[in-house]
mmCIF file of C-alpha atoms in Angstrom:
data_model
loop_
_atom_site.group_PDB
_atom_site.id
_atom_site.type_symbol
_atom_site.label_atom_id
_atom_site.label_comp_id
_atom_site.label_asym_id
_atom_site.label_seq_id
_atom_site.Cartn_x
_atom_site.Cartn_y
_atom_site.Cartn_z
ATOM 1 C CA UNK A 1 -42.731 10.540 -40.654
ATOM 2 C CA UNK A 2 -43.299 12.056 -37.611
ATOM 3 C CA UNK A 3 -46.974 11.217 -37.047
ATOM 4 C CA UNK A 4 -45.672 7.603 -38.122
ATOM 5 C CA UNK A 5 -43.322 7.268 -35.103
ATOM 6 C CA UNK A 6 -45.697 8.615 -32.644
ATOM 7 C CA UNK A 7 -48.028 5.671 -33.967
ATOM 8 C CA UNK A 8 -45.308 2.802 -33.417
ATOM 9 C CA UNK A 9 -44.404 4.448 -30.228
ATOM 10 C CA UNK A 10 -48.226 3.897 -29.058
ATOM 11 C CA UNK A 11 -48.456 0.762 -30.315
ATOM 12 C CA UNK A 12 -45.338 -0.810 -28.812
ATOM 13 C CA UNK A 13 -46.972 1.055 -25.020
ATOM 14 C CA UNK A 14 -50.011 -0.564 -25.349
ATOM 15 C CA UNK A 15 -48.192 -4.294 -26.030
ATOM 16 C CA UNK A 16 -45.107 -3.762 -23.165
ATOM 17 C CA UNK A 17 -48.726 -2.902 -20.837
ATOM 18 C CA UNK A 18 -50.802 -5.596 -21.656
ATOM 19 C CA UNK A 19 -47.965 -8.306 -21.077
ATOM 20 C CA UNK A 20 -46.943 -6.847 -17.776
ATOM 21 C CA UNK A 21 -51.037 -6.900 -16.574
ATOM 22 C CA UNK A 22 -50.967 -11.093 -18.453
ATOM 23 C CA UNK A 23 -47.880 -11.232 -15.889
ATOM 24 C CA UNK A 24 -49.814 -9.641 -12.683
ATOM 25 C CA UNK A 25 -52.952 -11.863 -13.331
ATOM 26 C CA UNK A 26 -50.699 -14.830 -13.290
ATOM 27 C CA UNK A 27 -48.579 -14.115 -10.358
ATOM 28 C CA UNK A 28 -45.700 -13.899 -12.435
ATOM 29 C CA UNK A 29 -42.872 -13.966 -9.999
ATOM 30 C CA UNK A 30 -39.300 -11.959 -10.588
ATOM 31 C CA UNK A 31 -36.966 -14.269 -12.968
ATOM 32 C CA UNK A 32 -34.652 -15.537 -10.462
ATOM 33 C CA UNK A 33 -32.648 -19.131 -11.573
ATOM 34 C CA UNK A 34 -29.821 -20.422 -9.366
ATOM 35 C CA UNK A 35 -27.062 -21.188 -12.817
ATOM 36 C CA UNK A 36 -25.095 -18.531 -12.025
ATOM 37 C CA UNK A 37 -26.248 -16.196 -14.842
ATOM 38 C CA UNK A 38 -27.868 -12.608 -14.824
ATOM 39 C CA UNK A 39 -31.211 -12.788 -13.151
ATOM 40 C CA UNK A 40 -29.803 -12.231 -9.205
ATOM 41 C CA UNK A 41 -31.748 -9.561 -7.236
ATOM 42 C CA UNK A 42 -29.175 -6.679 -5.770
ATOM 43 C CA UNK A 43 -29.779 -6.563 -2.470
ATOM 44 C CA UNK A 44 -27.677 -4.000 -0.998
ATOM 45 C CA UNK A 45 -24.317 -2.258 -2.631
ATOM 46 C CA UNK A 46 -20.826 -0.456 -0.966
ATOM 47 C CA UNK A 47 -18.270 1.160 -2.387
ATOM 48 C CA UNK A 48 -14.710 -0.781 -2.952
ATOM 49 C CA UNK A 49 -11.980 1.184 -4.756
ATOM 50 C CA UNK A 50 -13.755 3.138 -7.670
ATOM 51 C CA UNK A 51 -16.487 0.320 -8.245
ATOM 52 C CA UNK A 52 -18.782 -1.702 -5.504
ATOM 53 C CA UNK A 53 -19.117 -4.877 -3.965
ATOM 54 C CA UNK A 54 -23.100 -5.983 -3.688
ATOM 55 C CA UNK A 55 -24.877 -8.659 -2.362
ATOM 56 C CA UNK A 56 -27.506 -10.784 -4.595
ATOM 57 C CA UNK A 57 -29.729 -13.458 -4.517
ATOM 58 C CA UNK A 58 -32.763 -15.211 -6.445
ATOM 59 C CA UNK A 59 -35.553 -17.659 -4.964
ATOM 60 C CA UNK A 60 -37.608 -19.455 -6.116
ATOM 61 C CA UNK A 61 -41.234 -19.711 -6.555
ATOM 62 C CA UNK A 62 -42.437 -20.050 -2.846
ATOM 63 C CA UNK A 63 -39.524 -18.073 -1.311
ATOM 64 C CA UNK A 64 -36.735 -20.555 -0.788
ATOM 65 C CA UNK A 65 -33.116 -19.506 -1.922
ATOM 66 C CA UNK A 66 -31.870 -20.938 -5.054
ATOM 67 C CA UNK A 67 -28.705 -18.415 -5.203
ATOM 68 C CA UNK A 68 -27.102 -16.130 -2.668
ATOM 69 C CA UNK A 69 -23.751 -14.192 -3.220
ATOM 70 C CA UNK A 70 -22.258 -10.995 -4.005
ATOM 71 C CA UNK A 71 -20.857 -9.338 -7.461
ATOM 72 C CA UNK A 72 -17.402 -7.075 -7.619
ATOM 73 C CA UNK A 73 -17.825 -4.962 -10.897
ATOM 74 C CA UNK A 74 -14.851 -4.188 -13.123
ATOM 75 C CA UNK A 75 -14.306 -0.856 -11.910
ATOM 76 C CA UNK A 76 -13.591 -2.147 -8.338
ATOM 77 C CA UNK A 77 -11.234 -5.022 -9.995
ATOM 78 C CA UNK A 78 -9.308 -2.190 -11.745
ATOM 79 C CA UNK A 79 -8.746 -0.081 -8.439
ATOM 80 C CA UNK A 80 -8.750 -2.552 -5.354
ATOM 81 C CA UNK A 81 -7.055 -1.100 -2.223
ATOM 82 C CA UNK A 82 -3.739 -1.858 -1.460
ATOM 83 C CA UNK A 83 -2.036 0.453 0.753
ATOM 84 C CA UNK A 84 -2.925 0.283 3.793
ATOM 85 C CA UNK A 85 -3.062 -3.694 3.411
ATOM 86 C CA UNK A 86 -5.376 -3.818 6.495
ATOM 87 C CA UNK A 87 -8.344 -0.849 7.183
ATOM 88 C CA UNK A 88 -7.526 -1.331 10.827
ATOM 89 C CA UNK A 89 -10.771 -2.711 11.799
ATOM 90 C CA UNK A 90 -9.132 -6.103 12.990
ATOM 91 C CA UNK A 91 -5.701 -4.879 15.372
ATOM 92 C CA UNK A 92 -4.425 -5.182 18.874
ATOM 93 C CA UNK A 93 -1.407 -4.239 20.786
ATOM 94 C CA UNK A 94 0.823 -7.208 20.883
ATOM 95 C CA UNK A 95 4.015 -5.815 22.188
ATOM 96 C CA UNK A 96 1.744 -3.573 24.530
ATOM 97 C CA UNK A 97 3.028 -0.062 23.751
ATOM 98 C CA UNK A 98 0.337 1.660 23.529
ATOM 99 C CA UNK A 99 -0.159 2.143 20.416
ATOM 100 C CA UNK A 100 -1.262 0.498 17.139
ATOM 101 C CA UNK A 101 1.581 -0.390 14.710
ATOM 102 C CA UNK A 102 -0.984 -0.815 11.346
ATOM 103 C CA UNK A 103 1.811 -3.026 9.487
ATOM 104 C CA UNK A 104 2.140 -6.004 12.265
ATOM 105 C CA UNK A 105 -0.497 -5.456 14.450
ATOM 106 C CA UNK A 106 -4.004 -4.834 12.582
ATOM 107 C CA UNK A 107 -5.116 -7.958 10.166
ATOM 108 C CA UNK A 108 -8.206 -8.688 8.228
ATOM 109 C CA UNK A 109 -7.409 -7.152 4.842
ATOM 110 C CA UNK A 110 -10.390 -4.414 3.856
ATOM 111 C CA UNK A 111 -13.850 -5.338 4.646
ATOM 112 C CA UNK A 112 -17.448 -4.758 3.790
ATOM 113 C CA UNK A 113 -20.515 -6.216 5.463
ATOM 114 C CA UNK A 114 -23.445 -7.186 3.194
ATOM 115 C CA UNK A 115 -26.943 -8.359 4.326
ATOM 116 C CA UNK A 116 -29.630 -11.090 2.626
ATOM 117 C CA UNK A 117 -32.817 -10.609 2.667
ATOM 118 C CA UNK A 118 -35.162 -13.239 4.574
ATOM 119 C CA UNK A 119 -35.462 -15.946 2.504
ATOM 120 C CA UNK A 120 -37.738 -19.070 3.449
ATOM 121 C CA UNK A 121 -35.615 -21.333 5.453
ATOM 122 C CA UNK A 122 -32.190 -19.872 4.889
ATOM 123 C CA UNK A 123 -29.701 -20.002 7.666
ATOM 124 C CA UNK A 124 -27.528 -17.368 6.579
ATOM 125 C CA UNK A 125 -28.104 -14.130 7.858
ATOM 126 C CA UNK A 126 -25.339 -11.979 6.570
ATOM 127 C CA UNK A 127 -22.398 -11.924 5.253
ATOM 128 C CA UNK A 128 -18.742 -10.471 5.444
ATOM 129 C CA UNK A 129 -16.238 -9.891 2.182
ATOM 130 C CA UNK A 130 -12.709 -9.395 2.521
ATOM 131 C CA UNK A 131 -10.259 -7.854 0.012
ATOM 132 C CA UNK A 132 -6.784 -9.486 1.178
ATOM 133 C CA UNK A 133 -4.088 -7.588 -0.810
ATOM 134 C CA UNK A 134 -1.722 -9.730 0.449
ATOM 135 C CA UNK A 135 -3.236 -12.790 1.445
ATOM 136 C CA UNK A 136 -2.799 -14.723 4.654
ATOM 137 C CA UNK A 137 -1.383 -17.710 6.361
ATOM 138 C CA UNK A 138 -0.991 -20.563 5.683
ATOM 139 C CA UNK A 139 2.037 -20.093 3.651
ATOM 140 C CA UNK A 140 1.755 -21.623 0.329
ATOM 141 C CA UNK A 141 -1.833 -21.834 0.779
ATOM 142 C CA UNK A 142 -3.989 -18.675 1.083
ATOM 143 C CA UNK A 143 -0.828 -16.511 1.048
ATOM 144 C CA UNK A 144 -1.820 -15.262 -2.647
ATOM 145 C CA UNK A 145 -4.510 -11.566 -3.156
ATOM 146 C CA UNK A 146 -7.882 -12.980 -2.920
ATOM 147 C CA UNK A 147 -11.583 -12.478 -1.836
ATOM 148 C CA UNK A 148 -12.804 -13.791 1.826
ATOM 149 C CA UNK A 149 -16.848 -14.223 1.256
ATOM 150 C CA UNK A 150 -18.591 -15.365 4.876
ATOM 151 C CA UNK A 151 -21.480 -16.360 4.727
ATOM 152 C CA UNK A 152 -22.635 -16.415 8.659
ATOM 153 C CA UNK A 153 -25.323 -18.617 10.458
ATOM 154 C CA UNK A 154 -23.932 -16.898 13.480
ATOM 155 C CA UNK A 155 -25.443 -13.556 14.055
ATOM 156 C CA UNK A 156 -23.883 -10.120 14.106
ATOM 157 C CA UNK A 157 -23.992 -9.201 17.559
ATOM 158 C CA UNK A 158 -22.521 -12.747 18.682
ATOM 159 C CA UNK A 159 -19.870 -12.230 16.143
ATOM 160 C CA UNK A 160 -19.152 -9.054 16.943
ATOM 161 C CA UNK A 161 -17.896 -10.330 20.628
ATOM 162 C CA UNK A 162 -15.142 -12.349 19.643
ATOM 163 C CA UNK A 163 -12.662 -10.016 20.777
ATOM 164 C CA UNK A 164 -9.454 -9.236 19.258
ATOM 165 C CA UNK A 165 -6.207 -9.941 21.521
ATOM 166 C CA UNK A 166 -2.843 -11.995 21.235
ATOM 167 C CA UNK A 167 -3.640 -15.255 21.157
ATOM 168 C CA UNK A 168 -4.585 -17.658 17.949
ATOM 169 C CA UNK A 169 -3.386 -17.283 14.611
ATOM 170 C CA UNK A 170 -4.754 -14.178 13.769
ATOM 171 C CA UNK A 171 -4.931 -11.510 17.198
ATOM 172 C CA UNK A 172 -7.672 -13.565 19.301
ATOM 173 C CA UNK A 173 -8.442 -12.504 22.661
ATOM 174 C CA UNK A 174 -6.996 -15.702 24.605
ATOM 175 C CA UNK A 175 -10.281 -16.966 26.411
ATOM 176 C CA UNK A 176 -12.141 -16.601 23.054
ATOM 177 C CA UNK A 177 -9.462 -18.510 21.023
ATOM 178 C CA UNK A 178 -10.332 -21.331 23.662
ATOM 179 C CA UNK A 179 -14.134 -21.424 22.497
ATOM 180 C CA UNK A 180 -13.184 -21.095 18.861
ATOM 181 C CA UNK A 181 -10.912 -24.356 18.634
ATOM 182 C CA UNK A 182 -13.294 -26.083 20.476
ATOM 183 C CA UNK A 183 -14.388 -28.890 18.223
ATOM 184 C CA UNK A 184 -17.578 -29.605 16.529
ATOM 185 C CA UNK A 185 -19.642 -33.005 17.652
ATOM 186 C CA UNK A 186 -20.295 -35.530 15.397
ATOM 187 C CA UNK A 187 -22.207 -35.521 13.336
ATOM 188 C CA UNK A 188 -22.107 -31.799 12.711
ATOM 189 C CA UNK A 189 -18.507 -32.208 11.759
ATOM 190 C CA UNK A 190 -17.605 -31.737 8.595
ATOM 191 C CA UNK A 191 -14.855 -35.186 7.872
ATOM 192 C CA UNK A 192 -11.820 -34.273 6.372
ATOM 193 C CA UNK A 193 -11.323 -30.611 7.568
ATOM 194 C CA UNK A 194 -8.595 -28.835 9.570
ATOM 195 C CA UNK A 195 -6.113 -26.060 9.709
ATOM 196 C CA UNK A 196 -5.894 -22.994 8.992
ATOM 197 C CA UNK A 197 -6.343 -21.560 12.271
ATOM 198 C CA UNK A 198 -8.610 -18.995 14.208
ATOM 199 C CA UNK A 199 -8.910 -14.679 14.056
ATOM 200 C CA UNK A 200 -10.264 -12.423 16.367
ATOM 201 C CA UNK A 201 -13.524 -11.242 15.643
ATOM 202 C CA UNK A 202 -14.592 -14.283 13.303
ATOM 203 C CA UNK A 203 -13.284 -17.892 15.045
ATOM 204 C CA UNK A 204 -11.654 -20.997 13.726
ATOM 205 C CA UNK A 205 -11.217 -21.958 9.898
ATOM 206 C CA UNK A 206 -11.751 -25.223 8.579
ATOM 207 C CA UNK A 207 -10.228 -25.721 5.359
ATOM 208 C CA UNK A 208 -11.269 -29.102 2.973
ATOM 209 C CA UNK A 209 -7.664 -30.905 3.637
ATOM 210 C CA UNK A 210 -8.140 -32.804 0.163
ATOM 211 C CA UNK A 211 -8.608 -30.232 -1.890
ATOM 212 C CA UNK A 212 -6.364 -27.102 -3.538
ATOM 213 C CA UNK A 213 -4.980 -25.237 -2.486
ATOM 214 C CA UNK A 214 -4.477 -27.155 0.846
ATOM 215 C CA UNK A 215 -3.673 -30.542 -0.867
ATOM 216 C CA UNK A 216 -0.669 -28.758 -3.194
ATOM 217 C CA UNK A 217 -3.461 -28.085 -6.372
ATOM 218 C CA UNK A 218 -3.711 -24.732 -8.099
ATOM 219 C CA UNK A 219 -5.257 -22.434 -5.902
ATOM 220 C CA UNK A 220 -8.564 -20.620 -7.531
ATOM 221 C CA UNK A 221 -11.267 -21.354 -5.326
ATOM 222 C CA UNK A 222 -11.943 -23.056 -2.348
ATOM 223 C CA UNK A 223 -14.116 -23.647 0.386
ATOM 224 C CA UNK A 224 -13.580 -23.457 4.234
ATOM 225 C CA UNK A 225 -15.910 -23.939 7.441
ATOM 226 C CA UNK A 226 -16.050 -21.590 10.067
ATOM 227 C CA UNK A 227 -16.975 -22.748 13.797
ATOM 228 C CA UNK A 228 -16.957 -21.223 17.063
ATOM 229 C CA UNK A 229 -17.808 -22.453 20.574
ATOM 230 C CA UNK A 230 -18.677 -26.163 18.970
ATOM 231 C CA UNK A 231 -20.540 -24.755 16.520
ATOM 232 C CA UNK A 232 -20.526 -23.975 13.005
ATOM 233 C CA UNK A 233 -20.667 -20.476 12.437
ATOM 234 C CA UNK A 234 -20.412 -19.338 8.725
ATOM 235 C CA UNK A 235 -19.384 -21.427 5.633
ATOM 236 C CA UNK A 236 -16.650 -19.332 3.574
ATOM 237 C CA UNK A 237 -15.797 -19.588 -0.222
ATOM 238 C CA UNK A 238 -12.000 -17.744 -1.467
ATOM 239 C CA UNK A 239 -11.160 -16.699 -4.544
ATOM 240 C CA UNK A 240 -7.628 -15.939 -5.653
ATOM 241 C CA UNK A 241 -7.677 -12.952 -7.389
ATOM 242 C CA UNK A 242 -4.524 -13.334 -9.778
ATOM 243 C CA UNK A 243 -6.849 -16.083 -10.940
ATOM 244 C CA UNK A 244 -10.116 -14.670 -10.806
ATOM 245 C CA UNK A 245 -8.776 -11.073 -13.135
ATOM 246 C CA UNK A 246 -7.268 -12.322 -15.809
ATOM 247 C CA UNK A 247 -9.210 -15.761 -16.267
ATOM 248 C CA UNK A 248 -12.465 -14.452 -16.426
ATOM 249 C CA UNK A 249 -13.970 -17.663 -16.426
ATOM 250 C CA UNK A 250 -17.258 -17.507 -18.142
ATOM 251 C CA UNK A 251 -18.581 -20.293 -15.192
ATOM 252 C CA UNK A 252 -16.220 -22.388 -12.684
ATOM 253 C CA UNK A 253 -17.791 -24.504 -10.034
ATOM 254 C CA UNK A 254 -16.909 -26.587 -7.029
ATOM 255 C CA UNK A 255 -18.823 -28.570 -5.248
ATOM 256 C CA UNK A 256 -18.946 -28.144 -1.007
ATOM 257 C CA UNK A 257 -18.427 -31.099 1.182
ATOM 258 C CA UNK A 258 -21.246 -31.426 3.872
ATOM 259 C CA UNK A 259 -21.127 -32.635 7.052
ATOM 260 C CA UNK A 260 -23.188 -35.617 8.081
ATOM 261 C CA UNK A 261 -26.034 -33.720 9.888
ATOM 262 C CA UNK A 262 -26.747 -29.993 10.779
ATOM 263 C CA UNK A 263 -27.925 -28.250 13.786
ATOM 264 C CA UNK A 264 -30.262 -26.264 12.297
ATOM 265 C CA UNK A 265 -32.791 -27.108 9.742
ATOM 266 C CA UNK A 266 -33.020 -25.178 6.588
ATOM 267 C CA UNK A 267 -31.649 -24.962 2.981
ATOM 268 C CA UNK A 268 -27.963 -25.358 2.683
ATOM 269 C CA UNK A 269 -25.850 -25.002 -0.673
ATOM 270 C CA UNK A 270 -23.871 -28.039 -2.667
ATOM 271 C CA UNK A 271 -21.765 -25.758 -5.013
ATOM 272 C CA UNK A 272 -20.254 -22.556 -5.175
ATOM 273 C CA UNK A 273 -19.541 -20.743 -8.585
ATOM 274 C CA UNK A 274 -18.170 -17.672 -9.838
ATOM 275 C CA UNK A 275 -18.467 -15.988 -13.298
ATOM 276 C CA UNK A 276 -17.853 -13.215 -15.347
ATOM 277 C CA UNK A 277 -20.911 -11.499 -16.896
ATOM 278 C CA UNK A 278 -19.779 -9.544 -20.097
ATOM 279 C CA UNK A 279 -23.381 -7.731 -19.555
ATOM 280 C CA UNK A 280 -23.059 -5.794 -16.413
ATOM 281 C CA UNK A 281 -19.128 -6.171 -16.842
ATOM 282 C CA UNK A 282 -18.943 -7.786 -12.901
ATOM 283 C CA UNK A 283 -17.651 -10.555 -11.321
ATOM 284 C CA UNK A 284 -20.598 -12.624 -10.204
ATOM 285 C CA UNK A 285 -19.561 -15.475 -6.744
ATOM 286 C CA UNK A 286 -22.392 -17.522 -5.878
ATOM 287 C CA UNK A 287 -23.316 -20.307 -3.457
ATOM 288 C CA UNK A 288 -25.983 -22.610 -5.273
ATOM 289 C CA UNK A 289 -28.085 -25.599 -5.294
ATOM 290 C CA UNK A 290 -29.669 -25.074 -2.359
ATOM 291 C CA UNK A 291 -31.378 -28.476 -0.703
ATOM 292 C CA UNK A 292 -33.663 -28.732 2.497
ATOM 293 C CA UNK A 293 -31.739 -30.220 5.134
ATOM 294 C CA UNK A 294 -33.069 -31.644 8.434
ATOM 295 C CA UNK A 295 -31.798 -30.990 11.969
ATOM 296 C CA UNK A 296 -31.689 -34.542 13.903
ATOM 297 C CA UNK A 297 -34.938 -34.313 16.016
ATOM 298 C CA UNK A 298 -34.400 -32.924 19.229
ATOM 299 C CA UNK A 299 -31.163 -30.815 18.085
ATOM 300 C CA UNK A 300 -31.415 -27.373 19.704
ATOM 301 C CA UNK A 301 -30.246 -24.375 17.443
ATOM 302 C CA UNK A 302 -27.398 -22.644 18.375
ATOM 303 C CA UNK A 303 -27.697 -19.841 21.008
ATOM 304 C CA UNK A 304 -24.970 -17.627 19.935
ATOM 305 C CA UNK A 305 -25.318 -15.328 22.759
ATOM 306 C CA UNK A 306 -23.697 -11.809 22.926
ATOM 307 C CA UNK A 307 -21.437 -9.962 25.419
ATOM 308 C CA UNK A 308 -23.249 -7.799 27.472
ATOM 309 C CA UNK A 309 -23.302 -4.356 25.499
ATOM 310 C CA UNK A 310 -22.997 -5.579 21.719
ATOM 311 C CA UNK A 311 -25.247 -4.189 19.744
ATOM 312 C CA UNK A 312 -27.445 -5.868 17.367
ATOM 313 C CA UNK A 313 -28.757 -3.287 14.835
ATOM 314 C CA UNK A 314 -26.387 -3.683 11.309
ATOM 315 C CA UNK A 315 -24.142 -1.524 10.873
ATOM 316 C CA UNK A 316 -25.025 1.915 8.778
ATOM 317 C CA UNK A 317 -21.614 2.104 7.443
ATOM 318 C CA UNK A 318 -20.961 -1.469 6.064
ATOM 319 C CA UNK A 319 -17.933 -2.104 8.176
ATOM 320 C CA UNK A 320 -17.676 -5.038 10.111
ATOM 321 C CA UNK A 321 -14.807 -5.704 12.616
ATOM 322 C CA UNK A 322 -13.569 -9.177 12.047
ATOM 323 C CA UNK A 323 -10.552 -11.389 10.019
ATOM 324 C CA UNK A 324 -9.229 -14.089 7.691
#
């Protein structure tokens, strides 16, 4: 019986080889899809409560994106941090006392910062999820638990110097909350979005005024623009969690408005979906359907630009510093 096994065992070795050299000879790429389902590529992983929060992606065959997103397993569902509400990377003095009251004067909920690998023509070059345990402003809008993912075109160190202070809606240094309400040109406006207002260390929020939760609809997922000095700066999708836990929706999608034009050329997505994948027992938030968009000729790229003394290397600890 023994001898038997060790037979079957050689056997099935010699097929499992054979088909992976068949693969190599054709160039087999890795299985990557952009439906939302289980072939995504972890790029990087941190911690959140006792499970982690990882970024993914899959391309396709000549290195183009055809998903980007992250994944919260169960474990992290089960055990999300609540107290303190904010991990006190977003805060500022407001009454000037010097010192930091954590319950009215830090914001952001907890944060992680995630990175994407460099994928042919994508304009995203990192991204930033929130956990807000108790929501935010507007009131009967995003004031439910939910997941912040920001997807940023602008880059880390530029972000990074949007200083905190006590302007905007959310702790703004005053002279930057005058860049980040500055308004986007036509036609890199997006039509039909406005409110909810701007946060130090991210910039303004753009949220789709005709659709939920803005518009009075149920509030599970949405989409929002961010912009900063003119510019866009990161496209955002939310999630409300009290949805998201107990739902487990097998696949929802929503489609993303565009605006008419963009300043930089590249592939942008049309939808973003979320599912739950019995499999790896996660949570799995996507942006997909990528399509090549064109810059108008002519249209410079953004120069972000940095305070003098912001670093640009990412950060080791996968912190970032920033709010909504």
């Amino acid at each position: 019986m023994l001898k038997k096994s060790i037979v079957v065992r050689a056997v099935m070795s010699a097929v499992l080889f054979v088909s992976a050299v068949a693969c190599a000879q054709a160039g087999a790429a890795p299985a990557t899809h952009g439906t939302g389902d289980d072939d995504v590529i972890v790029e990087n992983r941190l911690s959140l409560g006792n499970g982690y929060v990882q970024s993914v992606y899959s391309r396709g065959a000549h290195g183009a994106p055809r998903t980007i997103g992250i994944t919260v397993d169960e474990a992290a569902m089960k055990s999300l941090p609540t107290t303190p509400t904010h991990d006190g990377n977003t805060c500022f003095d407001t009454d000037g006392n010097g010192s930091i009251d954590p319950a009215t004067e830090c914001k952001g909920g907890h944060e992680r910062v995630l990175w994407f690998p460099k994928l042919e023509g994508l304009p995203f070059q990192w991204m930033m999820f929130n956990w807000q345990p108790m929501g935010h402003g507007p009131t009967h809008v995003f004031d439910k638990p939910h997941f912040d993912l920001h997807f940023f075109i602008q880059d880390y160190s530029a972000r990074n110097a949007i200083r905190t202070g006590p302007c905007g809606a959310l702790l703004v240094n005053c002279d930057d909350h005058k860049k980040a309400i500055l308004p986007v040109p036509d036609p890199f406006s997006p039509p039909g979005f406005g409110m909810p207002g701007d946060a130090g260390r991210m910039g303004n929020h753009l949220a789709d005024l005709n659709a939920p939760p803005v518009n009075g609809g149920p509030f599970t997922q949405a989409f929002v623009y961010g912009t900063y000095n003119a510019h866009i700066s990161f496209w955002e999708t939310v999630f409300n969690k009290e949805w998201l836990a107990p739902t487990k929706p097998k696949r929802d999608c929503i489609d993303l408005r565009q605006a008419p034009q963009v300043e930089q050329s590249g592939y942008y997505p049309r939808k973003s979906c979320v599912s739950y994948r019995q499999g790896p027992r996660d949570y799995l938030m996507t942006l997909e359907d990528f399509v090549y968009r064109s810059a108008p000729a002519g249209t410079p790229a953004p120069q972000w630009g940095a305070t003098k003394g912001t670093g640009t290397a990412q950060p080791e600890d996968g912190h970032s510093h920033s709010a909504h």
